[in-house]
Tab-separated table of C-alpha atoms in Angstrom:
chain	number	residue	atom	x	y	z
A	1	UNK	CA	-4.755	1.849	-25.301
A	2	UNK	CA	-3.947	-0.478	-22.420
A	3	UNK	CA	-4.920	-1.211	-18.822
A	4	UNK	CA	-2.540	-2.558	-16.171
A	5	UNK	CA	-3.630	-4.165	-12.922
A	6	UNK	CA	-1.573	-2.839	-10.010
A	7	UNK	CA	-1.672	-4.403	-6.547
A	8	UNK	CA	-1.118	-2.975	-3.081
A	9	UNK	CA	1.694	-5.482	-2.708
A	10	UNK	CA	3.351	-8.243	-4.720
A	11	UNK	CA	1.912	-11.654	-3.954
A	12	UNK	CA	2.765	-14.896	-5.730
A	13	UNK	CA	-0.507	-16.421	-4.529
A	14	UNK	CA	-2.380	-13.931	-6.735
A	15	UNK	CA	-1.844	-15.446	-10.201
A	16	UNK	CA	-2.870	-13.183	-13.081
A	17	UNK	CA	-2.358	-14.430	-16.659
A	18	UNK	CA	-1.468	-10.967	-17.983
A	19	UNK	CA	-1.175	-7.869	-15.800
A	20	UNK	CA	-1.287	-5.501	-18.790
A	21	UNK	CA	-4.012	-5.966	-21.412
A	22	UNK	CA	-5.195	-3.983	-24.471
A	23	UNK	CA	-8.348	-1.867	-24.370
A	24	UNK	CA	-10.678	-2.736	-27.265
A	25	UNK	CA	-13.939	-0.801	-27.711
A	26	UNK	CA	-13.529	0.612	-24.194
A	27	UNK	CA	-13.389	-2.881	-22.678
A	28	UNK	CA	-10.574	-4.976	-21.158
A	29	UNK	CA	-10.398	-8.302	-19.364
A	30	UNK	CA	-8.113	-9.679	-16.656
A	31	UNK	CA	-8.042	-13.374	-15.775
A	32	UNK	CA	-6.453	-14.898	-12.700
A	33	UNK	CA	-6.756	-16.725	-9.394
A	34	UNK	CA	-7.233	-14.870	-6.108
A	35	UNK	CA	-6.610	-16.450	-2.688
A	36	UNK	CA	-8.939	-13.849	-1.107
A	37	UNK	CA	-10.356	-10.365	-1.742
A	38	UNK	CA	-7.667	-8.021	-3.006
A	39	UNK	CA	-7.131	-4.243	-3.164
A	40	UNK	CA	-5.890	-2.865	-6.469
A	41	UNK	CA	-5.614	0.047	-8.901
A	42	UNK	CA	-5.785	0.184	-12.688
A	43	UNK	CA	-3.135	2.126	-14.608
A	44	UNK	CA	-4.234	3.363	-18.038
A	45	UNK	CA	-1.613	4.086	-20.717
A	46	UNK	CA	-1.750	5.467	-24.241
A	47	UNK	CA	0.696	5.176	-27.130
A	48	UNK	CA	2.312	8.529	-26.347
A	49	UNK	CA	3.396	7.209	-22.931
A	50	UNK	CA	0.884	9.191	-20.870
A	51	UNK	CA	-0.384	7.304	-17.808
A	52	UNK	CA	-3.164	7.775	-15.276
A	53	UNK	CA	-4.229	5.665	-12.304
A	54	UNK	CA	-7.657	4.977	-10.853
A	55	UNK	CA	-8.552	5.209	-7.196
A	56	UNK	CA	-8.477	2.093	-5.033
A	57	UNK	CA	-11.009	-0.657	-5.707
A	58	UNK	CA	-11.421	-4.277	-4.576
A	59	UNK	CA	-11.558	-7.584	-6.437
A	60	UNK	CA	-13.292	-10.664	-5.028
A	61	UNK	CA	-12.728	-14.351	-5.787
A	62	UNK	CA	-15.310	-14.598	-8.564
A	63	UNK	CA	-16.264	-12.918	-11.820
A	64	UNK	CA	-17.122	-9.252	-11.499
A	65	UNK	CA	-17.481	-6.287	-13.792
A	66	UNK	CA	-15.726	-3.028	-12.978
A	67	UNK	CA	-16.808	0.181	-14.697
A	68	UNK	CA	-14.425	3.135	-14.721
A	69	UNK	CA	-15.940	6.488	-15.686
A	70	UNK	CA	-12.867	8.546	-16.523
A	71	UNK	CA	-13.084	12.331	-16.699
A	72	UNK	CA	-10.163	13.475	-18.879
A	73	UNK	CA	-10.683	17.126	-17.878
A	74	UNK	CA	-10.575	16.401	-14.136
A	75	UNK	CA	-8.980	13.127	-13.074
A	76	UNK	CA	-10.199	13.497	-9.485
A	77	UNK	CA	-13.780	13.177	-10.785
A	78	UNK	CA	-13.141	9.675	-12.104
A	79	UNK	CA	-15.460	7.131	-10.501
A	80	UNK	CA	-15.551	3.350	-10.221
A	81	UNK	CA	-18.553	1.070	-9.844
A	82	UNK	CA	-18.244	-2.666	-9.365
A	83	UNK	CA	-20.199	-5.802	-8.568
A	84	UNK	CA	-17.549	-6.662	-5.944
A	85	UNK	CA	-19.093	-7.173	-2.510
A	86	UNK	CA	-15.900	-5.977	-0.805
A	87	UNK	CA	-15.703	-2.844	-2.954
A	88	UNK	CA	-19.295	-1.934	-2.158
A	89	UNK	CA	-18.571	-2.422	1.539
A	90	UNK	CA	-15.656	-0.021	1.109
A	91	UNK	CA	-17.849	2.586	-0.605
A	92	UNK	CA	-20.991	2.284	1.504
A	93	UNK	CA	-19.721	1.355	4.965
A	94	UNK	CA	-16.059	2.211	5.391
A	95	UNK	CA	-15.989	5.481	3.416
A	96	UNK	CA	-19.018	6.771	5.278
A	97	UNK	CA	-17.466	5.909	8.652
A	98	UNK	CA	-14.373	8.040	7.873
A	99	UNK	CA	-16.039	10.749	5.759
A	100	UNK	CA	-16.164	13.305	8.587
A	101	UNK	CA	-12.702	12.495	9.896
A	102	UNK	CA	-10.687	15.630	9.152
A	103	UNK	CA	-7.760	14.787	11.432
A	104	UNK	CA	-5.460	11.806	10.884
A	105	UNK	CA	-5.848	10.699	14.513
A	106	UNK	CA	-9.616	10.504	14.047
A	107	UNK	CA	-9.233	8.485	10.848
A	108	UNK	CA	-6.894	6.055	12.640
A	109	UNK	CA	-9.354	5.638	15.501
A	110	UNK	CA	-12.221	5.221	12.984
A	111	UNK	CA	-10.333	2.343	11.352
A	112	UNK	CA	-9.783	0.780	14.783
A	113	UNK	CA	-13.512	1.012	15.588
A	114	UNK	CA	-14.501	-0.253	12.135
A	115	UNK	CA	-12.196	-3.282	12.491
A	116	UNK	CA	-13.495	-4.000	15.982
A	117	UNK	CA	-17.061	-4.029	14.618
A	118	UNK	CA	-16.120	-5.996	11.471
A	119	UNK	CA	-13.184	-8.293	12.375
A	120	UNK	CA	-13.743	-10.453	9.250
A	121	UNK	CA	-13.560	-7.502	6.856
A	122	UNK	CA	-10.994	-7.482	4.046
A	123	UNK	CA	-11.583	-3.741	3.803
A	124	UNK	CA	-10.168	-3.427	7.339
A	125	UNK	CA	-7.179	-5.591	6.431
A	126	UNK	CA	-6.270	-3.678	3.276
A	127	UNK	CA	-6.928	-0.199	4.645
A	128	UNK	CA	-4.709	-0.985	7.626
A	129	UNK	CA	-1.914	-1.920	5.217
A	130	UNK	CA	-2.616	1.243	3.209
A	131	UNK	CA	-2.509	3.482	6.315
A	132	UNK	CA	0.688	1.848	7.531
A	133	UNK	CA	2.383	2.404	4.158
A	134	UNK	CA	1.091	5.971	3.844
A	135	UNK	CA	1.493	7.301	7.377
A	136	UNK	CA	4.271	5.267	8.936
A	137	UNK	CA	3.937	3.127	12.027
A	138	UNK	CA	1.685	4.028	14.962
A	139	UNK	CA	0.901	1.801	17.972
A	140	UNK	CA	-2.828	2.053	17.163
A	141	UNK	CA	-2.166	0.064	13.964
A	142	UNK	CA	-0.943	-2.901	16.022
A	143	UNK	CA	-4.048	-2.584	18.213
A	144	UNK	CA	-6.205	-2.509	15.070
A	145	UNK	CA	-4.500	-5.612	13.686
A	146	UNK	CA	-5.213	-7.434	16.951
A	147	UNK	CA	-8.931	-6.806	16.407
A	148	UNK	CA	-8.918	-8.912	13.212
A	149	UNK	CA	-10.471	-12.362	13.393
A	150	UNK	CA	-8.032	-15.279	13.774
A	151	UNK	CA	-9.226	-16.797	10.479
A	152	UNK	CA	-8.372	-13.718	8.437
A	153	UNK	CA	-4.965	-13.464	10.147
A	154	UNK	CA	-3.956	-16.769	8.534
A	155	UNK	CA	-3.910	-15.492	4.933
A	156	UNK	CA	-0.724	-14.314	3.231
A	157	UNK	CA	-1.647	-10.614	3.275
A	158	UNK	CA	-2.351	-10.609	7.023
A	159	UNK	CA	0.925	-12.436	7.732
A	160	UNK	CA	2.771	-9.894	5.582
A	161	UNK	CA	1.081	-7.073	7.498
A	162	UNK	CA	1.912	-8.664	10.839
A	163	UNK	CA	5.589	-8.851	9.861
A	164	UNK	CA	5.521	-5.179	8.799
A	165	UNK	CA	4.017	-4.161	12.132
A	166	UNK	CA	6.613	-6.143	14.092
A	167	UNK	CA	9.464	-4.592	12.109
A	168	UNK	CA	7.932	-1.112	12.350
A	169	UNK	CA	7.705	-1.453	16.118
A	170	UNK	CA	11.458	-2.037	16.160
A	171	UNK	CA	11.975	1.263	14.287
A	172	UNK	CA	9.807	3.537	16.399
A	173	UNK	CA	11.278	6.711	17.919
A	174	UNK	CA	13.508	6.026	20.905
A	175	UNK	CA	14.632	2.525	19.907
A	176	UNK	CA	18.099	1.542	18.686
A	177	UNK	CA	18.245	1.167	14.886
A	178	UNK	CA	18.709	-2.496	13.818
A	179	UNK	CA	22.253	-3.581	13.012
A	180	UNK	CA	21.660	-4.359	9.327
A	181	UNK	CA	24.213	-5.274	6.657
A	182	UNK	CA	25.041	-2.459	4.227
A	183	UNK	CA	27.102	-2.319	1.028
A	184	UNK	CA	29.288	0.698	0.236
A	185	UNK	CA	30.035	2.184	-3.203
A	186	UNK	CA	32.993	-0.167	-3.541
A	187	UNK	CA	30.632	-3.127	-2.984
A	188	UNK	CA	32.150	-3.947	0.391
A	189	UNK	CA	29.717	-5.384	2.937
A	190	UNK	CA	29.798	-4.063	6.477
A	191	UNK	CA	27.609	-3.954	9.566
A	192	UNK	CA	25.801	-0.673	10.215
A	193	UNK	CA	26.940	-0.874	13.823
A	194	UNK	CA	30.511	-0.305	12.635
A	195	UNK	CA	29.563	3.230	11.554
A	196	UNK	CA	28.365	4.264	15.021
A	197	UNK	CA	31.769	4.417	16.698
A	198	UNK	CA	33.319	7.372	14.850
A	199	UNK	CA	30.169	9.320	14.008
A	200	UNK	CA	27.962	11.387	16.247
A	201	UNK	CA	25.107	11.379	13.738
A	202	UNK	CA	24.072	8.803	11.151
A	203	UNK	CA	21.604	9.840	8.434
A	204	UNK	CA	19.765	6.886	6.873
A	205	UNK	CA	17.448	7.290	3.890
A	206	UNK	CA	15.568	4.566	2.018
A	207	UNK	CA	14.392	5.358	-1.508
A	208	UNK	CA	13.953	3.757	-4.921
A	209	UNK	CA	14.421	4.990	-8.471
A	210	UNK	CA	10.722	5.364	-9.413
A	211	UNK	CA	9.760	7.287	-6.266
A	212	UNK	CA	9.484	10.905	-7.460
A	213	UNK	CA	8.902	12.373	-3.955
A	214	UNK	CA	12.108	10.613	-2.811
A	215	UNK	CA	14.127	12.059	-5.680
A	216	UNK	CA	12.715	15.589	-5.185
A	217	UNK	CA	14.131	15.537	-1.633
A	218	UNK	CA	17.714	14.969	-2.789
A	219	UNK	CA	18.595	18.708	-2.859
A	220	UNK	CA	17.465	19.157	0.742
A	221	UNK	CA	19.305	16.031	1.840
A	222	UNK	CA	22.463	17.237	0.112
A	223	UNK	CA	22.347	20.328	2.336
A	224	UNK	CA	21.929	18.112	5.403
A	225	UNK	CA	24.961	16.091	4.279
């Protein structure tokens, strides 16, 4: 009944008139302004509240048609074709370069090599952000970012990624956790450092209300507590 455009990250420079649009005769249309090529998903919804999301695809800064062949019996068989140059690079070049990478370390090194060979690639930029979000920080991600061309590093997505990498480096194993401000259940603000003095261990968990994997872990974390 409806299609919703979902982005890898929120970005005010990506102005879309309506993120959620109706599907009429199996067609839907999004209009907006892109600062550069963007990675996205489409979330389909019906009137009963059932939702399903496509795989990743890319949108360029011009008109393009995206075809989603959706297999209702097996969602993993759903395929996307598009006139997007960046999306076709992702399918034909990037996906092939990582297709035989069974181990995560190999996939990370494949991304590094791909970025080194294609420093102007928006596929490299977005997949680096995707890997960082999915796998957590690794030093090779900073090395991969450094391979990007200086021109591509100036856009808002690259600057956002750079900030994430810098902050992630501060949180790697063996470093002291940043002294951030926290608010207790009584809405009193305090410095995290103040909790270190009387406690041998501090357990810190970040989660949000729509993250089902986060919520499923609560029982285990209650035992830890």
